[in-house]
């Protein structure tokens, strides 16, 4: 079992390559591949981008949105710290003959001053770090990498949404595997702890990890603290208002 940090104290959970390999088939299933093109179009619209604008895809994973954006004509750079994901993304880009640049590094270490017309951070890929100062470094590097007037889109599960839909546990079967998810709220709703168990072909993989939760106002205040000039919250990538019926929290932040 892997907790937030391995027993030897080596790695935080988000740096554990094995975690991402085990759960890749379920994080990036057919459904999530199918909606990537629409999500890319919606993100580009929120950022008011036109082809061939330069887009930074942060925490790009296996490159779902990078590939979609490149297919729509954008110039794309994808960044992720998981080497297996970057290699998979490179293979997909090569198969499609898309000239996407994929960089294997931590976003806390990536910055290209004024290089991009827009940036995206989708699929709850924010709030992983133990110290919120690291979240500010993450956001600051994105801000520095944007051209003046350019924007960032963050898409995650907002605290208000989770409070309405919270379930302590659920399970389902997928691709011949049984997947169990258990959750508990920590620190007065500042974090959520997740316990994921996958049982397939007689093998059990279990991981416990936690990440930060943000309300719309908390996330807006954080991006402003990171140096963005203005920010706004929406209830989805379509740009609808963020309210009691929203299923996602989407924040746009402008340099």
JSON list of C-alpha atoms in Angstrom, two decimals:
[
{"chain": "A", "resi": 1, "resn": "UNK", "atom": "CA", "xyz": [0.00, 0.00, 0.00]},
{"chain": "A", "resi": 2, "resn": "UNK", "atom": "CA", "xyz": [1.15, 3.50, -0.77]},
{"chain": "A", "resi": 3, "resn": "UNK", "atom": "CA", "xyz": [0.17, 6.41, 1.47]},
{"chain": "A", "resi": 4, "resn": "UNK", "atom": "CA", "xyz": [0.73, 10.12, 0.84]},
{"chain": "A", "resi": 5, "resn": "UNK", "atom": "CA", "xyz": [4.38, 9.35, 1.39]},
{"chain": "A", "resi": 6, "resn": "UNK", "atom": "CA", "xyz": [5.96, 5.92, 1.13]},
{"chain": "A", "resi": 7, "resn": "UNK", "atom": "CA", "xyz": [6.97, 4.17, 4.33]},
{"chain": "A", "resi": 8, "resn": "UNK", "atom": "CA", "xyz": [10.62, 4.99, 3.75]},
{"chain": "A", "resi": 9, "resn": "UNK", "atom": "CA", "xyz": [9.70, 8.65, 3.36]},
{"chain": "A", "resi": 10, "resn": "UNK", "atom": "CA", "xyz": [10.93, 8.78, -0.23]},
{"chain": "A", "resi": 11, "resn": "UNK", "atom": "CA", "xyz": [8.12, 10.18, -2.32]},
{"chain": "A", "resi": 12, "resn": "UNK", "atom": "CA", "xyz": [4.88, 12.10, -2.03]},
{"chain": "A", "resi": 13, "resn": "UNK", "atom": "CA", "xyz": [2.04, 10.18, -3.69]},
{"chain": "A", "resi": 14, "resn": "UNK", "atom": "CA", "xyz": [1.92, 12.40, -6.76]},
{"chain": "A", "resi": 15, "resn": "UNK", "atom": "CA", "xyz": [5.56, 11.57, -7.52]},
{"chain": "A", "resi": 16, "resn": "UNK", "atom": "CA", "xyz": [4.94, 7.81, -7.35]},
{"chain": "A", "resi": 17, "resn": "UNK", "atom": "CA", "xyz": [5.14, 6.51, -10.93]},
{"chain": "A", "resi": 18, "resn": "UNK", "atom": "CA", "xyz": [3.57, 3.20, -9.93]},
{"chain": "A", "resi": 19, "resn": "UNK", "atom": "CA", "xyz": [0.43, 4.94, -8.66]},
{"chain": "A", "resi": 20, "resn": "UNK", "atom": "CA", "xyz": [-0.12, 6.63, -12.01]},
{"chain": "A", "resi": 21, "resn": "UNK", "atom": "CA", "xyz": [0.63, 3.44, -13.96]},
{"chain": "A", "resi": 22, "resn": "UNK", "atom": "CA", "xyz": [-1.86, 1.38, -11.93]},
{"chain": "A", "resi": 23, "resn": "UNK", "atom": "CA", "xyz": [-4.70, 3.85, -12.32]},
{"chain": "A", "resi": 24, "resn": "UNK", "atom": "CA", "xyz": [-4.03, 5.05, -15.87]},
{"chain": "A", "resi": 25, "resn": "UNK", "atom": "CA", "xyz": [-6.59, 2.66, -17.47]},
{"chain": "A", "resi": 26, "resn": "UNK", "atom": "CA", "xyz": [-9.33, 4.05, -15.22]},
{"chain": "A", "resi": 27, "resn": "UNK", "atom": "CA", "xyz": [-8.32, 7.72, -15.25]},
{"chain": "A", "resi": 28, "resn": "UNK", "atom": "CA", "xyz": [-8.00, 7.74, -19.05]},
{"chain": "A", "resi": 29, "resn": "UNK", "atom": "CA", "xyz": [-10.77, 5.38, -20.14]},
{"chain": "A", "resi": 30, "resn": "UNK", "atom": "CA", "xyz": [-12.70, 5.64, -23.41]},
{"chain": "A", "resi": 31, "resn": "UNK", "atom": "CA", "xyz": [-15.14, 8.17, -21.99]},
{"chain": "A", "resi": 32, "resn": "UNK", "atom": "CA", "xyz": [-12.41, 10.61, -20.97]},
{"chain": "A", "resi": 33, "resn": "UNK", "atom": "CA", "xyz": [-10.70, 10.25, -24.35]},
{"chain": "A", "resi": 34, "resn": "UNK", "atom": "CA", "xyz": [-14.02, 10.84, -26.11]},
{"chain": "A", "resi": 35, "resn": "UNK", "atom": "CA", "xyz": [-14.70, 14.15, -24.32]},
{"chain": "A", "resi": 36, "resn": "UNK", "atom": "CA", "xyz": [-11.17, 15.52, -24.68]},
{"chain": "A", "resi": 37, "resn": "UNK", "atom": "CA", "xyz": [-11.83, 17.22, -28.02]},
{"chain": "A", "resi": 38, "resn": "UNK", "atom": "CA", "xyz": [-14.90, 19.06, -26.70]},
{"chain": "A", "resi": 39, "resn": "UNK", "atom": "CA", "xyz": [-13.11, 20.07, -23.50]},
{"chain": "A", "resi": 40, "resn": "UNK", "atom": "CA", "xyz": [-10.19, 21.41, -25.54]},
{"chain": "A", "resi": 41, "resn": "UNK", "atom": "CA", "xyz": [-12.54, 23.48, -27.71]},
{"chain": "A", "resi": 42, "resn": "UNK", "atom": "CA", "xyz": [-14.37, 24.83, -24.67]},
{"chain": "A", "resi": 43, "resn": "UNK", "atom": "CA", "xyz": [-11.10, 25.72, -22.93]},
{"chain": "A", "resi": 44, "resn": "UNK", "atom": "CA", "xyz": [-9.82, 27.52, -26.01]},
{"chain": "A", "resi": 45, "resn": "UNK", "atom": "CA", "xyz": [-13.08, 29.47, -26.21]},
{"chain": "A", "resi": 46, "resn": "UNK", "atom": "CA", "xyz": [-12.83, 30.52, -22.55]},
{"chain": "A", "resi": 47, "resn": "UNK", "atom": "CA", "xyz": [-9.28, 31.71, -23.23]},
{"chain": "A", "resi": 48, "resn": "UNK", "atom": "CA", "xyz": [-10.38, 33.49, -26.45]},
{"chain": "A", "resi": 49, "resn": "UNK", "atom": "CA", "xyz": [-7.69, 31.70, -28.43]},
{"chain": "A", "resi": 50, "resn": "UNK", "atom": "CA", "xyz": [-7.39, 31.55, -32.19]},
{"chain": "A", "resi": 51, "resn": "UNK", "atom": "CA", "xyz": [-5.33, 29.12, -34.24]},
{"chain": "A", "resi": 52, "resn": "UNK", "atom": "CA", "xyz": [-2.33, 28.74, -34.17]},
{"chain": "A", "resi": 53, "resn": "UNK", "atom": "CA", "xyz": [-1.97, 30.18, -30.64]},
{"chain": "A", "resi": 54, "resn": "UNK", "atom": "CA", "xyz": [0.66, 28.66, -28.35]},
{"chain": "A", "resi": 55, "resn": "UNK", "atom": "CA", "xyz": [-0.97, 26.70, -25.52]},
{"chain": "A", "resi": 56, "resn": "UNK", "atom": "CA", "xyz": [0.64, 25.27, -22.37]},
{"chain": "A", "resi": 57, "resn": "UNK", "atom": "CA", "xyz": [-1.07, 22.08, -21.12]},
{"chain": "A", "resi": 58, "resn": "UNK", "atom": "CA", "xyz": [0.02, 21.70, -17.49]},
{"chain": "A", "resi": 59, "resn": "UNK", "atom": "CA", "xyz": [-0.16, 18.26, -15.85]},
{"chain": "A", "resi": 60, "resn": "UNK", "atom": "CA", "xyz": [-1.00, 16.96, -19.31]},
{"chain": "A", "resi": 61, "resn": "UNK", "atom": "CA", "xyz": [-0.98, 13.27, -18.35]},
{"chain": "A", "resi": 62, "resn": "UNK", "atom": "CA", "xyz": [-1.09, 11.02, -21.40]},
{"chain": "A", "resi": 63, "resn": "UNK", "atom": "CA", "xyz": [-1.82, 14.03, -23.59]},
{"chain": "A", "resi": 64, "resn": "UNK", "atom": "CA", "xyz": [-5.58, 13.85, -24.14]},
{"chain": "A", "resi": 65, "resn": "UNK", "atom": "CA", "xyz": [-6.08, 17.60, -24.36]},
{"chain": "A", "resi": 66, "resn": "UNK", "atom": "CA", "xyz": [-2.70, 18.30, -25.94]},
{"chain": "A", "resi": 67, "resn": "UNK", "atom": "CA", "xyz": [-3.57, 15.98, -28.81]},
{"chain": "A", "resi": 68, "resn": "UNK", "atom": "CA", "xyz": [-7.03, 17.51, -29.17]},
{"chain": "A", "resi": 69, "resn": "UNK", "atom": "CA", "xyz": [-5.66, 21.05, -29.25]},
{"chain": "A", "resi": 70, "resn": "UNK", "atom": "CA", "xyz": [-2.98, 20.11, -31.77]},
{"chain": "A", "resi": 71, "resn": "UNK", "atom": "CA", "xyz": [-5.64, 18.49, -33.95]},
{"chain": "A", "resi": 72, "resn": "UNK", "atom": "CA", "xyz": [-7.54, 21.78, -33.87]},
{"chain": "A", "resi": 73, "resn": "UNK", "atom": "CA", "xyz": [-4.46, 23.64, -35.11]},
{"chain": "A", "resi": 74, "resn": "UNK", "atom": "CA", "xyz": [-2.93, 25.03, -31.93]},
{"chain": "A", "resi": 75, "resn": "UNK", "atom": "CA", "xyz": [0.77, 24.99, -31.09]},
{"chain": "A", "resi": 76, "resn": "UNK", "atom": "CA", "xyz": [1.00, 22.86, -27.96]},
{"chain": "A", "resi": 77, "resn": "UNK", "atom": "CA", "xyz": [3.49, 22.20, -25.19]},
{"chain": "A", "resi": 78, "resn": "UNK", "atom": "CA", "xyz": [2.48, 19.57, -22.63]},
{"chain": "A", "resi": 79, "resn": "UNK", "atom": "CA", "xyz": [4.17, 19.23, -19.24]},
{"chain": "A", "resi": 80, "resn": "UNK", "atom": "CA", "xyz": [3.86, 16.33, -16.80]},
{"chain": "A", "resi": 81, "resn": "UNK", "atom": "CA", "xyz": [6.17, 14.83, -14.20]},
{"chain": "A", "resi": 82, "resn": "UNK", "atom": "CA", "xyz": [5.20, 11.17, -14.87]},
{"chain": "A", "resi": 83, "resn": "UNK", "atom": "CA", "xyz": [7.66, 9.71, -17.38]},
{"chain": "A", "resi": 84, "resn": "UNK", "atom": "CA", "xyz": [5.35, 6.87, -18.49]},
{"chain": "A", "resi": 85, "resn": "UNK", "atom": "CA", "xyz": [2.63, 9.38, -19.33]},
{"chain": "A", "resi": 86, "resn": "UNK", "atom": "CA", "xyz": [4.99, 11.61, -21.30]},
{"chain": "A", "resi": 87, "resn": "UNK", "atom": "CA", "xyz": [6.27, 8.64, -23.30]},
{"chain": "A", "resi": 88, "resn": "UNK", "atom": "CA", "xyz": [2.69, 7.57, -24.05]},
{"chain": "A", "resi": 89, "resn": "UNK", "atom": "CA", "xyz": [1.81, 11.13, -25.09]},
{"chain": "A", "resi": 90, "resn": "UNK", "atom": "CA", "xyz": [4.84, 11.33, -27.39]},
{"chain": "A", "resi": 91, "resn": "UNK", "atom": "CA", "xyz": [3.83, 8.04, -29.00]},
{"chain": "A", "resi": 92, "resn": "UNK", "atom": "CA", "xyz": [0.29, 9.27, -29.63]},
{"chain": "A", "resi": 93, "resn": "UNK", "atom": "CA", "xyz": [1.53, 12.56, -31.07]},
{"chain": "A", "resi": 94, "resn": "UNK", "atom": "CA", "xyz": [3.91, 10.71, -33.39]},
{"chain": "A", "resi": 95, "resn": "UNK", "atom": "CA", "xyz": [1.11, 8.40, -34.55]},
{"chain": "A", "resi": 96, "resn": "UNK", "atom": "CA", "xyz": [-1.00, 11.44, -35.47]},
{"chain": "A", "resi": 97, "resn": "UNK", "atom": "CA", "xyz": [1.99, 13.35, -36.88]},
{"chain": "A", "resi": 98, "resn": "UNK", "atom": "CA", "xyz": [1.30, 16.21, -34.46]},
{"chain": "A", "resi": 99, "resn": "UNK", "atom": "CA", "xyz": [4.32, 18.44, -33.69]},
{"chain": "A", "resi": 100, "resn": "UNK", "atom": "CA", "xyz": [3.61, 18.64, -29.95]},
{"chain": "A", "resi": 101, "resn": "UNK", "atom": "CA", "xyz": [6.41, 19.33, -27.50]},
{"chain": "A", "resi": 102, "resn": "UNK", "atom": "CA", "xyz": [6.13, 17.16, -24.39]},
{"chain": "A", "resi": 103, "resn": "UNK", "atom": "CA", "xyz": [8.31, 17.98, -21.38]},
{"chain": "A", "resi": 104, "resn": "UNK", "atom": "CA", "xyz": [8.80, 15.60, -18.47]},
{"chain": "A", "resi": 105, "resn": "UNK", "atom": "CA", "xyz": [9.24, 17.80, -15.39]},
{"chain": "A", "resi": 106, "resn": "UNK", "atom": "CA", "xyz": [7.47, 19.19, -12.34]},
{"chain": "A", "resi": 107, "resn": "UNK", "atom": "CA", "xyz": [5.55, 22.41, -13.01]},
{"chain": "A", "resi": 108, "resn": "UNK", "atom": "CA", "xyz": [7.30, 23.90, -10.00]},
{"chain": "A", "resi": 109, "resn": "UNK", "atom": "CA", "xyz": [10.44, 23.76, -12.14]},
{"chain": "A", "resi": 110, "resn": "UNK", "atom": "CA", "xyz": [9.00, 24.81, -15.51]},
{"chain": "A", "resi": 111, "resn": "UNK", "atom": "CA", "xyz": [8.90, 28.40, -16.69]},
{"chain": "A", "resi": 112, "resn": "UNK", "atom": "CA", "xyz": [9.24, 30.01, -20.12]},
{"chain": "A", "resi": 113, "resn": "UNK", "atom": "CA", "xyz": [8.82, 33.74, -19.80]},
{"chain": "A", "resi": 114, "resn": "UNK", "atom": "CA", "xyz": [6.01, 35.16, -21.96]},
{"chain": "A", "resi": 115, "resn": "UNK", "atom": "CA", "xyz": [5.98, 32.14, -24.29]},
{"chain": "A", "resi": 116, "resn": "UNK", "atom": "CA", "xyz": [2.30, 31.15, -24.36]},
{"chain": "A", "resi": 117, "resn": "UNK", "atom": "CA", "xyz": [-1.01, 32.65, -25.45]},
{"chain": "A", "resi": 118, "resn": "UNK", "atom": "CA", "xyz": [-2.93, 30.50, -22.97]},
{"chain": "A", "resi": 119, "resn": "UNK", "atom": "CA", "xyz": [-2.60, 27.67, -20.44]},
{"chain": "A", "resi": 120, "resn": "UNK", "atom": "CA", "xyz": [-4.86, 24.90, -19.19]},
{"chain": "A", "resi": 121, "resn": "UNK", "atom": "CA", "xyz": [-4.93, 22.77, -16.04]},
{"chain": "A", "resi": 122, "resn": "UNK", "atom": "CA", "xyz": [-7.80, 20.30, -16.39]},
{"chain": "A", "resi": 123, "resn": "UNK", "atom": "CA", "xyz": [-9.22, 17.18, -14.72]},
{"chain": "A", "resi": 124, "resn": "UNK", "atom": "CA", "xyz": [-8.53, 18.10, -11.07]},
{"chain": "A", "resi": 125, "resn": "UNK", "atom": "CA", "xyz": [-4.77, 18.35, -11.55]},
{"chain": "A", "resi": 126, "resn": "UNK", "atom": "CA", "xyz": [-4.25, 21.02, -8.91]},
{"chain": "A", "resi": 127, "resn": "UNK", "atom": "CA", "xyz": [-3.97, 21.05, -5.11]},
{"chain": "A", "resi": 128, "resn": "UNK", "atom": "CA", "xyz": [-1.65, 18.06, -4.68]},
{"chain": "A", "resi": 129, "resn": "UNK", "atom": "CA", "xyz": [1.20, 19.66, -2.73]},
{"chain": "A", "resi": 130, "resn": "UNK", "atom": "CA", "xyz": [1.50, 19.42, 1.05]},
{"chain": "A", "resi": 131, "resn": "UNK", "atom": "CA", "xyz": [2.57, 23.05, 1.35]},
{"chain": "A", "resi": 132, "resn": "UNK", "atom": "CA", "xyz": [0.35, 25.64, -0.33]},
{"chain": "A", "resi": 133, "resn": "UNK", "atom": "CA", "xyz": [3.48, 27.69, -1.03]},
{"chain": "A", "resi": 134, "resn": "UNK", "atom": "CA", "xyz": [4.23, 25.10, -3.71]},
{"chain": "A", "resi": 135, "resn": "UNK", "atom": "CA", "xyz": [0.83, 25.75, -5.27]},
{"chain": "A", "resi": 136, "resn": "UNK", "atom": "CA", "xyz": [1.80, 29.41, -5.52]},
{"chain": "A", "resi": 137, "resn": "UNK", "atom": "CA", "xyz": [5.10, 28.48, -7.19]},
{"chain": "A", "resi": 138, "resn": "UNK", "atom": "CA", "xyz": [3.14, 26.29, -9.62]},
{"chain": "A", "resi": 139, "resn": "UNK", "atom": "CA", "xyz": [0.74, 29.13, -10.45]},
{"chain": "A", "resi": 140, "resn": "UNK", "atom": "CA", "xyz": [3.52, 31.70, -10.56]},
{"chain": "A", "resi": 141, "resn": "UNK", "atom": "CA", "xyz": [5.42, 29.68, -13.15]},
{"chain": "A", "resi": 142, "resn": "UNK", "atom": "CA", "xyz": [2.31, 29.50, -15.32]},
{"chain": "A", "resi": 143, "resn": "UNK", "atom": "CA", "xyz": [1.75, 33.25, -14.95]},
{"chain": "A", "resi": 144, "resn": "UNK", "atom": "CA", "xyz": [5.36, 33.97, -15.90]},
{"chain": "A", "resi": 145, "resn": "UNK", "atom": "CA", "xyz": [5.06, 31.67, -18.92]},
{"chain": "A", "resi": 146, "resn": "UNK", "atom": "CA", "xyz": [2.05, 33.55, -20.29]},
{"chain": "A", "resi": 147, "resn": "UNK", "atom": "CA", "xyz": [2.20, 36.53, -22.59]},
{"chain": "A", "resi": 148, "resn": "UNK", "atom": "CA", "xyz": [0.70, 39.79, -21.25]},
{"chain": "A", "resi": 149, "resn": "UNK", "atom": "CA", "xyz": [-3.08, 39.57, -21.30]},
{"chain": "A", "resi": 150, "resn": "UNK", "atom": "CA", "xyz": [-3.09, 35.78, -21.70]},
{"chain": "A", "resi": 151, "resn": "UNK", "atom": "CA", "xyz": [-5.16, 33.49, -19.49]},
{"chain": "A", "resi": 152, "resn": "UNK", "atom": "CA", "xyz": [-5.20, 30.21, -17.58]},
{"chain": "A", "resi": 153, "resn": "UNK", "atom": "CA", "xyz": [-8.12, 27.78, -17.20]},
{"chain": "A", "resi": 154, "resn": "UNK", "atom": "CA", "xyz": [-8.26, 25.57, -14.10]},
{"chain": "A", "resi": 155, "resn": "UNK", "atom": "CA", "xyz": [-10.88, 22.81, -13.94]},
{"chain": "A", "resi": 156, "resn": "UNK", "atom": "CA", "xyz": [-11.46, 20.83, -10.75]},
{"chain": "A", "resi": 157, "resn": "UNK", "atom": "CA", "xyz": [-14.06, 19.53, -8.32]},
{"chain": "A", "resi": 158, "resn": "UNK", "atom": "CA", "xyz": [-15.03, 22.54, -6.22]},
{"chain": "A", "resi": 159, "resn": "UNK", "atom": "CA", "xyz": [-15.56, 22.32, -2.48]},
{"chain": "A", "resi": 160, "resn": "UNK", "atom": "CA", "xyz": [-19.17, 23.45, -2.86]},
{"chain": "A", "resi": 161, "resn": "UNK", "atom": "CA", "xyz": [-19.85, 20.75, -5.46]},
{"chain": "A", "resi": 162, "resn": "UNK", "atom": "CA", "xyz": [-18.25, 18.03, -3.35]},
{"chain": "A", "resi": 163, "resn": "UNK", "atom": "CA", "xyz": [-20.24, 19.06, -0.26]},
{"chain": "A", "resi": 164, "resn": "UNK", "atom": "CA", "xyz": [-23.45, 18.53, -2.25]},
{"chain": "A", "resi": 165, "resn": "UNK", "atom": "CA", "xyz": [-22.47, 15.23, -3.88]},
{"chain": "A", "resi": 166, "resn": "UNK", "atom": "CA", "xyz": [-20.17, 13.67, -1.26]},
{"chain": "A", "resi": 167, "resn": "UNK", "atom": "CA", "xyz": [-20.29, 9.89, -0.82]},
{"chain": "A", "resi": 168, "resn": "UNK", "atom": "CA", "xyz": [-18.08, 8.06, 1.69]},
{"chain": "A", "resi": 169, "resn": "UNK", "atom": "CA", "xyz": [-17.63, 5.08, -0.58]},
{"chain": "A", "resi": 170, "resn": "UNK", "atom": "CA", "xyz": [-18.65, 3.58, -3.88]},
{"chain": "A", "resi": 171, "resn": "UNK", "atom": "CA", "xyz": [-17.47, 0.85, -6.21]},
{"chain": "A", "resi": 172, "resn": "UNK", "atom": "CA", "xyz": [-17.85, -0.24, -9.80]},
{"chain": "A", "resi": 173, "resn": "UNK", "atom": "CA", "xyz": [-16.53, -2.79, -12.27]},
{"chain": "A", "resi": 174, "resn": "UNK", "atom": "CA", "xyz": [-14.49, -1.70, -15.25]},
{"chain": "A", "resi": 175, "resn": "UNK", "atom": "CA", "xyz": [-12.32, -3.57, -17.73]},
{"chain": "A", "resi": 176, "resn": "UNK", "atom": "CA", "xyz": [-12.47, -6.76, -15.66]},
{"chain": "A", "resi": 177, "resn": "UNK", "atom": "CA", "xyz": [-11.46, -4.97, -12.46]},
{"chain": "A", "resi": 178, "resn": "UNK", "atom": "CA", "xyz": [-13.33, -4.10, -9.29]},
{"chain": "A", "resi": 179, "resn": "UNK", "atom": "CA", "xyz": [-12.62, -0.53, -8.19]},
{"chain": "A", "resi": 180, "resn": "UNK", "atom": "CA", "xyz": [-13.44, 0.64, -4.67]},
{"chain": "A", "resi": 181, "resn": "UNK", "atom": "CA", "xyz": [-13.17, 4.29, -3.63]},
{"chain": "A", "resi": 182, "resn": "UNK", "atom": "CA", "xyz": [-13.43, 5.51, -0.04]},
{"chain": "A", "resi": 183, "resn": "UNK", "atom": "CA", "xyz": [-13.23, 9.16, 1.00]},
{"chain": "A", "resi": 184, "resn": "UNK", "atom": "CA", "xyz": [-13.10, 11.28, 4.11]},
{"chain": "A", "resi": 185, "resn": "UNK", "atom": "CA", "xyz": [-12.88, 15.02, 4.68]},
{"chain": "A", "resi": 186, "resn": "UNK", "atom": "CA", "xyz": [-9.89, 16.38, 6.60]},
{"chain": "A", "resi": 187, "resn": "UNK", "atom": "CA", "xyz": [-8.93, 19.68, 8.20]},
{"chain": "A", "resi": 188, "resn": "UNK", "atom": "CA", "xyz": [-12.33, 21.36, 8.34]},
{"chain": "A", "resi": 189, "resn": "UNK", "atom": "CA", "xyz": [-12.91, 20.79, 4.63]},
{"chain": "A", "resi": 190, "resn": "UNK", "atom": "CA", "xyz": [-9.42, 21.87, 3.60]},
{"chain": "A", "resi": 191, "resn": "UNK", "atom": "CA", "xyz": [-8.52, 18.43, 2.17]},
{"chain": "A", "resi": 192, "resn": "UNK", "atom": "CA", "xyz": [-10.03, 15.17, 1.04]},
{"chain": "A", "resi": 193, "resn": "UNK", "atom": "CA", "xyz": [-8.39, 11.81, 1.70]},
{"chain": "A", "resi": 194, "resn": "UNK", "atom": "CA", "xyz": [-9.01, 9.12, -0.90]},
{"chain": "A", "resi": 195, "resn": "UNK", "atom": "CA", "xyz": [-8.47, 5.38, -0.60]},
{"chain": "A", "resi": 196, "resn": "UNK", "atom": "CA", "xyz": [-8.50, 3.64, -3.97]},
{"chain": "A", "resi": 197, "resn": "UNK", "atom": "CA", "xyz": [-8.45, -0.14, -4.29]},
{"chain": "A", "resi": 198, "resn": "UNK", "atom": "CA", "xyz": [-8.24, -2.01, -7.59]},
{"chain": "A", "resi": 199, "resn": "UNK", "atom": "CA", "xyz": [-8.66, -5.78, -7.69]},
{"chain": "A", "resi": 200, "resn": "UNK", "atom": "CA", "xyz": [-7.95, -7.46, -11.01]},
{"chain": "A", "resi": 201, "resn": "UNK", "atom": "CA", "xyz": [-6.84, -10.99, -11.91]},
{"chain": "A", "resi": 202, "resn": "UNK", "atom": "CA", "xyz": [-6.39, -11.79, -8.23]},
{"chain": "A", "resi": 203, "resn": "UNK", "atom": "CA", "xyz": [-4.05, -8.84, -7.67]},
{"chain": "A", "resi": 204, "resn": "UNK", "atom": "CA", "xyz": [-4.92, -6.02, -5.28]},
{"chain": "A", "resi": 205, "resn": "UNK", "atom": "CA", "xyz": [-3.48, -2.51, -5.50]},
{"chain": "A", "resi": 206, "resn": "UNK", "atom": "CA", "xyz": [-4.34, -0.04, -2.75]},
{"chain": "A", "resi": 207, "resn": "UNK", "atom": "CA", "xyz": [-3.34, 3.60, -2.44]},
{"chain": "A", "resi": 208, "resn": "UNK", "atom": "CA", "xyz": [-4.23, 6.32, 0.05]},
{"chain": "A", "resi": 209, "resn": "UNK", "atom": "CA", "xyz": [-3.70, 9.94, -0.93]},
{"chain": "A", "resi": 210, "resn": "UNK", "atom": "CA", "xyz": [-5.06, 13.38, -0.16]},
{"chain": "A", "resi": 211, "resn": "UNK", "atom": "CA", "xyz": [-5.29, 16.70, -1.94]},
{"chain": "A", "resi": 212, "resn": "UNK", "atom": "CA", "xyz": [-6.50, 20.20, -1.20]},
{"chain": "A", "resi": 213, "resn": "UNK", "atom": "CA", "xyz": [-10.06, 21.37, -1.68]},
{"chain": "A", "resi": 214, "resn": "UNK", "atom": "CA", "xyz": [-10.90, 24.85, -2.91]},
{"chain": "A", "resi": 215, "resn": "UNK", "atom": "CA", "xyz": [-14.10, 26.84, -2.97]},
{"chain": "A", "resi": 216, "resn": "UNK", "atom": "CA", "xyz": [-14.57, 29.25, -5.85]},
{"chain": "A", "resi": 217, "resn": "UNK", "atom": "CA", "xyz": [-13.56, 32.23, -3.72]},
{"chain": "A", "resi": 218, "resn": "UNK", "atom": "CA", "xyz": [-10.54, 30.43, -2.24]},
{"chain": "A", "resi": 219, "resn": "UNK", "atom": "CA", "xyz": [-9.21, 29.48, -5.67]},
{"chain": "A", "resi": 220, "resn": "UNK", "atom": "CA", "xyz": [-9.78, 32.97, -7.04]},
{"chain": "A", "resi": 221, "resn": "UNK", "atom": "CA", "xyz": [-7.92, 34.49, -4.09]},
{"chain": "A", "resi": 222, "resn": "UNK", "atom": "CA", "xyz": [-5.06, 32.02, -4.59]},
{"chain": "A", "resi": 223, "resn": "UNK", "atom": "CA", "xyz": [-4.53, 32.84, -8.27]},
{"chain": "A", "resi": 224, "resn": "UNK", "atom": "CA", "xyz": [-4.65, 36.56, -7.47]},
{"chain": "A", "resi": 225, "resn": "UNK", "atom": "CA", "xyz": [-2.06, 35.99, -4.73]},
{"chain": "A", "resi": 226, "resn": "UNK", "atom": "CA", "xyz": [0.09, 34.23, -7.33]},
{"chain": "A", "resi": 227, "resn": "UNK", "atom": "CA", "xyz": [0.15, 37.42, -9.36]},
{"chain": "A", "resi": 228, "resn": "UNK", "atom": "CA", "xyz": [-2.69, 37.11, -11.86]},
{"chain": "A", "resi": 229, "resn": "UNK", "atom": "CA", "xyz": [-4.51, 40.36, -12.50]},
{"chain": "A", "resi": 230, "resn": "UNK", "atom": "CA", "xyz": [-8.11, 39.16, -12.44]},
{"chain": "A", "resi": 231, "resn": "UNK", "atom": "CA", "xyz": [-10.05, 35.90, -12.15]},
{"chain": "A", "resi": 232, "resn": "UNK", "atom": "CA", "xyz": [-13.58, 34.56, -12.56]},
{"chain": "A", "resi": 233, "resn": "UNK", "atom": "CA", "xyz": [-15.38, 31.33, -11.61]},
{"chain": "A", "resi": 234, "resn": "UNK", "atom": "CA", "xyz": [-17.69, 29.25, -13.81]},
{"chain": "A", "resi": 235, "resn": "UNK", "atom": "CA", "xyz": [-19.74, 26.09, -13.36]},
{"chain": "A", "resi": 236, "resn": "UNK", "atom": "CA", "xyz": [-18.24, 24.24, -16.32]},
{"chain": "A", "resi": 237, "resn": "UNK", "atom": "CA", "xyz": [-15.97, 24.72, -19.31]},
{"chain": "A", "resi": 238, "resn": "UNK", "atom": "CA", "xyz": [-19.00, 26.08, -21.17]},
{"chain": "A", "resi": 239, "resn": "UNK", "atom": "CA", "xyz": [-18.75, 29.28, -19.12]},
{"chain": "A", "resi": 240, "resn": "UNK", "atom": "CA", "xyz": [-22.05, 28.96, -17.24]},
{"chain": "A", "resi": 241, "resn": "UNK", "atom": "CA", "xyz": [-22.27, 30.64, -13.80]},
{"chain": "A", "resi": 242, "resn": "UNK", "atom": "CA", "xyz": [-20.92, 28.81, -10.76]},
{"chain": "A", "resi": 243, "resn": "UNK", "atom": "CA", "xyz": [-23.85, 28.05, -8.48]},
{"chain": "A", "resi": 244, "resn": "UNK", "atom": "CA", "xyz": [-25.59, 25.35, -6.44]},
{"chain": "A", "resi": 245, "resn": "UNK", "atom": "CA", "xyz": [-26.24, 23.21, -9.53]},
{"chain": "A", "resi": 246, "resn": "UNK", "atom": "CA", "xyz": [-22.66, 23.18, -10.86]},
{"chain": "A", "resi": 247, "resn": "UNK", "atom": "CA", "xyz": [-20.82, 19.90, -11.40]},
{"chain": "A", "resi": 248, "resn": "UNK", "atom": "CA", "xyz": [-17.33, 21.43, -11.75]},
{"chain": "A", "resi": 249, "resn": "UNK", "atom": "CA", "xyz": [-15.42, 24.50, -10.62]},
{"chain": "A", "resi": 250, "resn": "UNK", "atom": "CA", "xyz": [-13.70, 26.27, -13.50]},
{"chain": "A", "resi": 251, "resn": "UNK", "atom": "CA", "xyz": [-11.62, 29.38, -12.86]},
{"chain": "A", "resi": 252, "resn": "UNK", "atom": "CA", "xyz": [-10.10, 31.61, -15.51]},
{"chain": "A", "resi": 253, "resn": "UNK", "atom": "CA", "xyz": [-7.17, 33.79, -14.45]},
{"chain": "A", "resi": 254, "resn": "UNK", "atom": "CA", "xyz": [-5.66, 36.53, -16.59]},
{"chain": "A", "resi": 255, "resn": "UNK", "atom": "CA", "xyz": [-2.16, 37.95, -16.59]}
]
